[in-house]
PDB file of C-alpha atoms in Angstrom:
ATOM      1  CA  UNK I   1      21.013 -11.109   9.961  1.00  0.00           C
ATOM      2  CA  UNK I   2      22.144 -11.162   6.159  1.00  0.00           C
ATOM      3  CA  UNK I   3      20.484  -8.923   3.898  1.00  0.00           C
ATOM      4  CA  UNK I   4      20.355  -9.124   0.133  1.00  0.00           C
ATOM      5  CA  UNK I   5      18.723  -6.406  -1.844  1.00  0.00           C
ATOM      6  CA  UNK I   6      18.023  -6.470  -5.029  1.00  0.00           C
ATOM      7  CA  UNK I   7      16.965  -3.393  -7.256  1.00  0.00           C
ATOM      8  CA  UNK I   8      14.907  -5.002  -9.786  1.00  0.00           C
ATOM      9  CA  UNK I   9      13.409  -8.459 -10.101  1.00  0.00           C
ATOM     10  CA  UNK I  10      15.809  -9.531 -12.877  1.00  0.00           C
ATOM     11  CA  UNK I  11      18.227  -9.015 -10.767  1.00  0.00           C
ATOM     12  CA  UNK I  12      17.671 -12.420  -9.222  1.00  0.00           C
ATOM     13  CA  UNK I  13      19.271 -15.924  -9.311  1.00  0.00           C
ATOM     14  CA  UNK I  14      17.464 -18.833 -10.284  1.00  0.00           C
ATOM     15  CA  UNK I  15      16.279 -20.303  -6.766  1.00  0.00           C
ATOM     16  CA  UNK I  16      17.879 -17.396  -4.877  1.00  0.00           C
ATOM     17  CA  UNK I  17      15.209 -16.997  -2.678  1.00  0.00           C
ATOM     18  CA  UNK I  18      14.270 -20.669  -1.921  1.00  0.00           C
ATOM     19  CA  UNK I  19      13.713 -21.259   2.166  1.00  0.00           C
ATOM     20  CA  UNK I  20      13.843 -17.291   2.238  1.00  0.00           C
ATOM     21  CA  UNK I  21      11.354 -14.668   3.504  1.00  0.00           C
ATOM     22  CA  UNK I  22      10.869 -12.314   1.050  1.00  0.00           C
ATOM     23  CA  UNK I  23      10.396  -8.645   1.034  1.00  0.00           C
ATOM     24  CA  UNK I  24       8.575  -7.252  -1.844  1.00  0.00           C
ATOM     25  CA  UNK I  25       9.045  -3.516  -2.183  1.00  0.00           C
ATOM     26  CA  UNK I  26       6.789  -1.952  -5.023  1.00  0.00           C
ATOM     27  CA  UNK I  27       6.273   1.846  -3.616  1.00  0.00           C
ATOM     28  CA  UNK I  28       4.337   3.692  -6.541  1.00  0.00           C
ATOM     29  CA  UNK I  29       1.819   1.760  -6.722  1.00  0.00           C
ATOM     30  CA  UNK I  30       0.835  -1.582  -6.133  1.00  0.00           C
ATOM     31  CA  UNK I  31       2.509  -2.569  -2.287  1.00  0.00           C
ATOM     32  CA  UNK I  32       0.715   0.742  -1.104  1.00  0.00           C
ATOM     33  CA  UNK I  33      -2.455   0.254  -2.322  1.00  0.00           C
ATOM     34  CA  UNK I  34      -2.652  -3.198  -1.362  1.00  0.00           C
ATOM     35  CA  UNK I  35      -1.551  -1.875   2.311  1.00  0.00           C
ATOM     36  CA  UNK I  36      -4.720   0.256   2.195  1.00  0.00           C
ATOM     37  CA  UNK I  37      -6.582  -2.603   0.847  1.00  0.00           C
ATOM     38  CA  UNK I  38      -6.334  -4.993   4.054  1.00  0.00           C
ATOM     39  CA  UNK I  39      -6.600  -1.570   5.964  1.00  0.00           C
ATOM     40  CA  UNK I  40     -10.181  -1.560   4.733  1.00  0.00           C
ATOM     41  CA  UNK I  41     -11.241  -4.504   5.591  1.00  0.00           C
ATOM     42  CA  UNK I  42     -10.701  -6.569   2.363  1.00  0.00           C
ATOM     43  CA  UNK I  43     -10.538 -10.662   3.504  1.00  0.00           C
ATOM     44  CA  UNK I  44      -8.243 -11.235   0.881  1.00  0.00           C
ATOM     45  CA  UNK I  45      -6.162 -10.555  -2.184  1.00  0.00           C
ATOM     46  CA  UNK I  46      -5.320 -12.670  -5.273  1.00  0.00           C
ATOM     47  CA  UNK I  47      -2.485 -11.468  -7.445  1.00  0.00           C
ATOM     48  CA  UNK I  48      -2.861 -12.034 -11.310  1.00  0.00           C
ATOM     49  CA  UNK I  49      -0.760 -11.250 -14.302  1.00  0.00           C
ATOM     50  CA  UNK I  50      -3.408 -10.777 -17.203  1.00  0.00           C
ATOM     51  CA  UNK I  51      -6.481  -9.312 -17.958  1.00  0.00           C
ATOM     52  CA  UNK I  52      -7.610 -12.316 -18.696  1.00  0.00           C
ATOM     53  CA  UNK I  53      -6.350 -14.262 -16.135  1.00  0.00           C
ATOM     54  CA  UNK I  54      -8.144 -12.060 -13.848  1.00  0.00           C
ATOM     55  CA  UNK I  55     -11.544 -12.259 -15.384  1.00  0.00           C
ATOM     56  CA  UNK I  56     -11.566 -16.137 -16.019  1.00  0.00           C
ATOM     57  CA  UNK I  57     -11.030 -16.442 -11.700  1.00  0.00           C
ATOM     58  CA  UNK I  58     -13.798 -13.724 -11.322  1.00  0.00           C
ATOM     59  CA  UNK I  59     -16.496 -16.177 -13.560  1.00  0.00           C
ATOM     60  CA  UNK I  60     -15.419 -18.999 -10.875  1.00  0.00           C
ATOM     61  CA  UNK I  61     -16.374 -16.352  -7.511  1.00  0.00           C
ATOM     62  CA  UNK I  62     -19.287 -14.428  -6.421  1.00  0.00           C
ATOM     63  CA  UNK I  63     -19.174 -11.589  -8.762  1.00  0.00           C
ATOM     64  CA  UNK I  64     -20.800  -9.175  -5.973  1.00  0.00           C
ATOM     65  CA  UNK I  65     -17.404  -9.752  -3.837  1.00  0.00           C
ATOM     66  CA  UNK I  66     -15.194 -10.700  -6.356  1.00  0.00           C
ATOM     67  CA  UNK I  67     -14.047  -7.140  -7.396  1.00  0.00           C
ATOM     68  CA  UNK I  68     -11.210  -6.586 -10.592  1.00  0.00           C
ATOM     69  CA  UNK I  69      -8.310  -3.917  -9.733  1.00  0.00           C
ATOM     70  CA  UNK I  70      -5.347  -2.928 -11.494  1.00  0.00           C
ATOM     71  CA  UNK I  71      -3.528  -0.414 -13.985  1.00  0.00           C
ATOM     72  CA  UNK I  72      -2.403  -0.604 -17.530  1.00  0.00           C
ATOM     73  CA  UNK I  73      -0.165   1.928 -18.583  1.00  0.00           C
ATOM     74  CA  UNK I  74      -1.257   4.434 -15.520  1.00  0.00           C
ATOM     75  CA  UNK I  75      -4.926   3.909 -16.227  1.00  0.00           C
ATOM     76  CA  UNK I  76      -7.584   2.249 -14.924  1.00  0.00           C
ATOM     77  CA  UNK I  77      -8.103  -1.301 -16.984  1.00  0.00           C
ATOM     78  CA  UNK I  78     -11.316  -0.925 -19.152  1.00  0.00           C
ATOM     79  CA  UNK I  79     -14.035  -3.220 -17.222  1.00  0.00           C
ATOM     80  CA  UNK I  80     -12.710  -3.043 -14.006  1.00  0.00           C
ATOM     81  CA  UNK I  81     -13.855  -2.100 -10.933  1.00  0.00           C
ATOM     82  CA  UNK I  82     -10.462  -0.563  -9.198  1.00  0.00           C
ATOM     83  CA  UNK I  83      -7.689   0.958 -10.526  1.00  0.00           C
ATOM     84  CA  UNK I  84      -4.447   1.305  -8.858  1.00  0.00           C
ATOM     85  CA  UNK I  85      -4.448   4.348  -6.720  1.00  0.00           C
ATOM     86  CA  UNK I  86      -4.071   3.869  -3.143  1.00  0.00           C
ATOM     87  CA  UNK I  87      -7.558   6.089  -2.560  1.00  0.00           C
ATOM     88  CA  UNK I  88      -9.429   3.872  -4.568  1.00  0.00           C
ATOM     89  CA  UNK I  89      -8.829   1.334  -1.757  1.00  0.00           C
ATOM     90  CA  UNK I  90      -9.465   3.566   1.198  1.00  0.00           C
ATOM     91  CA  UNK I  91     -13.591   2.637   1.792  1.00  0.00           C
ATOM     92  CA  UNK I  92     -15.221   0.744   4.039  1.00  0.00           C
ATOM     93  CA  UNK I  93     -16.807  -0.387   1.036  1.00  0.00           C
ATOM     94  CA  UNK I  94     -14.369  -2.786   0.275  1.00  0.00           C
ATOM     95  CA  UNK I  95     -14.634  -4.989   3.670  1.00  0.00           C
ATOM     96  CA  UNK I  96     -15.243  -8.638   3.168  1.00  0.00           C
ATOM     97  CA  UNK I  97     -14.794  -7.990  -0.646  1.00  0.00           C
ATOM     98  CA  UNK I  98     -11.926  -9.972  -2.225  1.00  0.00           C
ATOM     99  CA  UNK I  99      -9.530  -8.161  -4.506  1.00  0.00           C
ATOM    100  CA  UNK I 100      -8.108  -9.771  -7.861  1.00  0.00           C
ATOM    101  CA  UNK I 101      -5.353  -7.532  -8.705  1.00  0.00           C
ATOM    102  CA  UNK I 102      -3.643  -7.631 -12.231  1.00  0.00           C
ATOM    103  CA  UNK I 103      -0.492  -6.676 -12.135  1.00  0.00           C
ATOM    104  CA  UNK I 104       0.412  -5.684 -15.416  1.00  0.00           C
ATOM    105  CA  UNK I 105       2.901  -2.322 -15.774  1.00  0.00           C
ATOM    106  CA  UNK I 106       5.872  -3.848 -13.804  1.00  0.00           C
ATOM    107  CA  UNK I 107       7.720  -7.717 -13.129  1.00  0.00           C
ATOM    108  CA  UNK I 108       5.430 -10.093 -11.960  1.00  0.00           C
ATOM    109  CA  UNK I 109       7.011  -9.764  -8.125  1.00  0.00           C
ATOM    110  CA  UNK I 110       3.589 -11.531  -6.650  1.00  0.00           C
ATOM    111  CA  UNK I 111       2.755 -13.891  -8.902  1.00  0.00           C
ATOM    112  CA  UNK I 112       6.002 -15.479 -10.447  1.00  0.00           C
ATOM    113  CA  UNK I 113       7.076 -19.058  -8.267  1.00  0.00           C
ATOM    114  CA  UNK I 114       9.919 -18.003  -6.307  1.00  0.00           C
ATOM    115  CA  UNK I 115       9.787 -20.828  -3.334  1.00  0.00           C
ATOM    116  CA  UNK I 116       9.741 -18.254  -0.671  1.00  0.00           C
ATOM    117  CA  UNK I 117       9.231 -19.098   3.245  1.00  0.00           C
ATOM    118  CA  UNK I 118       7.149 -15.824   2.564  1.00  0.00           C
ATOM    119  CA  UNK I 119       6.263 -13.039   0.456  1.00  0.00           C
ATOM    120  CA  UNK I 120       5.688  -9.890   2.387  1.00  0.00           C
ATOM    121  CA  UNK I 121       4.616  -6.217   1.371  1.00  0.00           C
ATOM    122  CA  UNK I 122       6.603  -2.771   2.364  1.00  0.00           C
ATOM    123  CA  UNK I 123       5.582   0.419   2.134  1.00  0.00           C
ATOM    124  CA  UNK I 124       6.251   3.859   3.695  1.00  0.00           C
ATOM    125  CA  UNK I 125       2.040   3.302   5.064  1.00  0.00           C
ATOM    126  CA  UNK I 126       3.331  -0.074   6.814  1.00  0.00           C
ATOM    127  CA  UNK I 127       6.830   0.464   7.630  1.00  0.00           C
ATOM    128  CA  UNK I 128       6.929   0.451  11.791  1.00  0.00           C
ATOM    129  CA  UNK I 129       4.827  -3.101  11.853  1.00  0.00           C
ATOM    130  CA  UNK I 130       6.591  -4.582   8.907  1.00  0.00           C
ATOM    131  CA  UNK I 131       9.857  -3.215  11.153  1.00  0.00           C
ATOM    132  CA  UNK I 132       8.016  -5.099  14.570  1.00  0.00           C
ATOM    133  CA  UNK I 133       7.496  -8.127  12.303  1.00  0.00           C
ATOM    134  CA  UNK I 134      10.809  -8.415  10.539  1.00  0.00           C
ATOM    135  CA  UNK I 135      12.775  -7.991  14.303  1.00  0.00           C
ATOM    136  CA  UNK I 136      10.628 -11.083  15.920  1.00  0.00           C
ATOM    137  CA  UNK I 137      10.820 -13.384  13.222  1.00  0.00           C
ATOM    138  CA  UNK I 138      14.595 -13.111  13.709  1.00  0.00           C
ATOM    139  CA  UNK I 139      16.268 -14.344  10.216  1.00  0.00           C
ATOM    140  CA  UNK I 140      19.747 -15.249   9.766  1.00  0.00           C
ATOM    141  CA  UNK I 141      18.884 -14.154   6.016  1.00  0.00           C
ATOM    142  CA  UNK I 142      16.677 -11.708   4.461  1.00  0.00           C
ATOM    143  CA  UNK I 143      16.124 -11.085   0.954  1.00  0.00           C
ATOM    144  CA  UNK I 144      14.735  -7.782  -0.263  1.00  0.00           C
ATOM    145  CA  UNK I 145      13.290  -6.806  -3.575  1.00  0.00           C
ATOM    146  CA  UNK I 146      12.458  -3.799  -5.482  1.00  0.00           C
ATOM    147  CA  UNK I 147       9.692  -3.953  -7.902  1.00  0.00           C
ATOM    148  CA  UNK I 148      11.669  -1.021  -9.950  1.00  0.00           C
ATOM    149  CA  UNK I 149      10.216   1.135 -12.930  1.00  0.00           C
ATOM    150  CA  UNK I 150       9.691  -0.064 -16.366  1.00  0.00           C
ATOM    151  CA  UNK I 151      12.872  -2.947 -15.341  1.00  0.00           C
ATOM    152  CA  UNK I 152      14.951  -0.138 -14.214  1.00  0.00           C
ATOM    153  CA  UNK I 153      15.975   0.893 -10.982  1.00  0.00           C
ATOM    154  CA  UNK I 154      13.535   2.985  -8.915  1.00  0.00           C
ATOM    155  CA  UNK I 155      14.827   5.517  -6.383  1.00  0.00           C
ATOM    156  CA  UNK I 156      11.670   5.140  -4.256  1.00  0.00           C
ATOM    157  CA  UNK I 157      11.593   1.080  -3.595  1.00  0.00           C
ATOM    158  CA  UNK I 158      15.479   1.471  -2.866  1.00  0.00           C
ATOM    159  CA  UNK I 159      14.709   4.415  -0.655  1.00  0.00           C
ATOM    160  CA  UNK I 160      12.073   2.316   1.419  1.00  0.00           C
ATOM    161  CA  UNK I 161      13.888  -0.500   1.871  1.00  0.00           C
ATOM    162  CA  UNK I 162      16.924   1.791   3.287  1.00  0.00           C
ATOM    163  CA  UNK I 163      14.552   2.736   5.596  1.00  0.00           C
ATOM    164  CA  UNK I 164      13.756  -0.397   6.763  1.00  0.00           C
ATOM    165  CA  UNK I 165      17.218  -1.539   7.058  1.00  0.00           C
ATOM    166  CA  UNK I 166      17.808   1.871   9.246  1.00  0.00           C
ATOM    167  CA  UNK I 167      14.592   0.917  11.721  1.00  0.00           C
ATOM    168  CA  UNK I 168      16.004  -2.709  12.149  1.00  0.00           C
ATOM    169  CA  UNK I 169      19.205  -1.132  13.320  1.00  0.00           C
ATOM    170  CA  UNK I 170      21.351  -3.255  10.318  1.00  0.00           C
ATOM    171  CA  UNK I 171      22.334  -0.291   8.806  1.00  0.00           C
ATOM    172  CA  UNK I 172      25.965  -0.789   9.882  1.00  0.00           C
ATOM    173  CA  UNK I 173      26.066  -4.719   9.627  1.00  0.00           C
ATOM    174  CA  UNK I 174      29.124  -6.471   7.276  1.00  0.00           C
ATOM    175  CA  UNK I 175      26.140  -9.114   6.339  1.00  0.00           C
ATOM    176  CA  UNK I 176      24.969  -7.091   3.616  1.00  0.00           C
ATOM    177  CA  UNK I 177      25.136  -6.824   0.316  1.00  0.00           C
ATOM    178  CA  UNK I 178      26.044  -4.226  -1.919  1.00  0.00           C
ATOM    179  CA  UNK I 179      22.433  -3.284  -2.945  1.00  0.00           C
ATOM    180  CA  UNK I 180      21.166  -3.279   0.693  1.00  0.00           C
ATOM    181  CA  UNK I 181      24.319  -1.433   1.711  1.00  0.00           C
ATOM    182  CA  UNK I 182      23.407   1.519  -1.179  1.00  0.00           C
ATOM    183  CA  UNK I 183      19.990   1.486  -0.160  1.00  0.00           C
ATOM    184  CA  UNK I 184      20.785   2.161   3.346  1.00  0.00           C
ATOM    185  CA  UNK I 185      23.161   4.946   1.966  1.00  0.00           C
ATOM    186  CA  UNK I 186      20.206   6.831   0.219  1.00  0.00           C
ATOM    187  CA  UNK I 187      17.580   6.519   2.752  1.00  0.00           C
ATOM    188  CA  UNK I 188      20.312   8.718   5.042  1.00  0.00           C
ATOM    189  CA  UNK I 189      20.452  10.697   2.046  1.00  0.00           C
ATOM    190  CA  UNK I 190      16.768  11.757   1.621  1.00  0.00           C
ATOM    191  CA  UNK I 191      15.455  10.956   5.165  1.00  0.00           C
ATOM    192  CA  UNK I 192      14.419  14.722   5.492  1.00  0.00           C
ATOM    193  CA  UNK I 193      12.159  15.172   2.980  1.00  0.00           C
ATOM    194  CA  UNK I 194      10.955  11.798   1.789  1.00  0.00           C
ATOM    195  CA  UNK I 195       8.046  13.205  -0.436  1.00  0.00           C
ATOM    196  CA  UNK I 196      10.524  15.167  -2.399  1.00  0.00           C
ATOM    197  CA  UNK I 197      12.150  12.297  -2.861  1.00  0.00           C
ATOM    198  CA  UNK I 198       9.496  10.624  -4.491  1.00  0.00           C
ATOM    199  CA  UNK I 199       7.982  13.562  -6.241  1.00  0.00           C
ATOM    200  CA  UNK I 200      11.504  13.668  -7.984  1.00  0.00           C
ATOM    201  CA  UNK I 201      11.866  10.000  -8.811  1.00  0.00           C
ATOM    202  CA  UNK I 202      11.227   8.958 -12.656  1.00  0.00           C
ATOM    203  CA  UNK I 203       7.520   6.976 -11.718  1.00  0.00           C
ATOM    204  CA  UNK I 204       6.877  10.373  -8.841  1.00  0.00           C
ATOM    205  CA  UNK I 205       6.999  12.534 -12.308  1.00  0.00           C
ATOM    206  CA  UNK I 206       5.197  10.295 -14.087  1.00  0.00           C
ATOM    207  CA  UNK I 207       2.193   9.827 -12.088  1.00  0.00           C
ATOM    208  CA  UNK I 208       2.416  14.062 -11.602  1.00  0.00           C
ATOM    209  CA  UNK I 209       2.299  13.968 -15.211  1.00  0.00           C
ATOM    210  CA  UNK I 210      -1.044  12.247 -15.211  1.00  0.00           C
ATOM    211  CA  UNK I 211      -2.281  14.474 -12.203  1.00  0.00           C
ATOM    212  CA  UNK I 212      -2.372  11.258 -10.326  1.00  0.00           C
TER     213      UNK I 212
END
């Protein structure tokens, strides 16, 4: 299996990931949350990129399962009924409910056309069945992408998606690229104390900063 890692959307070629699956690494917050999301029972999730955008699908649902979710600047949007923290999303009060979740701080990595096979979600929450999943679907090629921080490169998506490459055994393979091969590199790095890790990293601090 190839793998191709990329540490920020940008980072991208036009088309690149046509006939590809597609592994969406977004750590701090959004992949996370959404894991604890379907965890609770949510039937499904519809990525948006505006405020707006969100709101004008919400007038066309039922508005008592139709919930808004997401984050501006590390806050709550005003009107909405979910944030972005992964606890928010932990309650059996969310089963059956669907989720319309603005993504607004970071790179559209949901919502943008990219022509994937699939789009899938990683986390640290999800890791072993995203490994299970990964292993049967059997790939020649795999393309892995970091959400980042603020377009930059964020320690904790390229720490994750080490990991990942580690559980699936490719750690050693010639088939992949740079970015995978550094990722790999740093998840050996930090394996010991993974919440230091991302206490340290620029978004950890941030969020600690906020007392999120």
């Amino acid at each position: 299996m190839r793998i191709d890692l990329f540490v920020t959307p940008q980072e991208i070629p036009l088309f690149y990931t046509k006939g590809r699956r597609v592994v969406v690494v977004d750590i701090l917050r959004a992949c996370t949350s959404l894991c604890f999301a379907l965890q609770s029972g949510v039937e499904q999730v519809i990525p948006v990129d505006s405020v707006e955008g969100a709101k004008q699908l919400q007038a066309t649902l039922d508005r008592a399962t139709a919930l808004l979710a997401g984050e501006q600047d590390g806050a709550q949007v005003a009107g909405f009924d979910l944030g972005n923290s992964p606890g928010e999303f932990q309650s059996a009060e969310l089963a059956g409910k669907t989720v319309l979740y603005a993504l607004l701080s970071g790179p559209p990595l949901l919502t943008r056309s990219m022509e994937a096979v699939e789009k899938v979600l990683l986390s640290f929450v999800n890791m072993a069945p995203m490994v299970r999943y990964l292993t049967e679907k059997g790939d020649s090629e795999l393309t892995v992408i970091c959400g980042g921080y603020d377009g930059r490169f964020a320690m904790e998506d390229v720490v994750a998606a080490g990991m990942l490459i580690d559980l699936m055994g490719k750690g050693e393979s010639e088939l992949l690229n740079d970015g995978a091969r550094a990722a790999w590199i740093l998840y050996l790095a930090h394996r010991r104390d993974l919440s230091a890790m991302i206490r340290e990293s620029a978004a950890g601090r941030a969020l600690l900063e906020q007392g999120l």
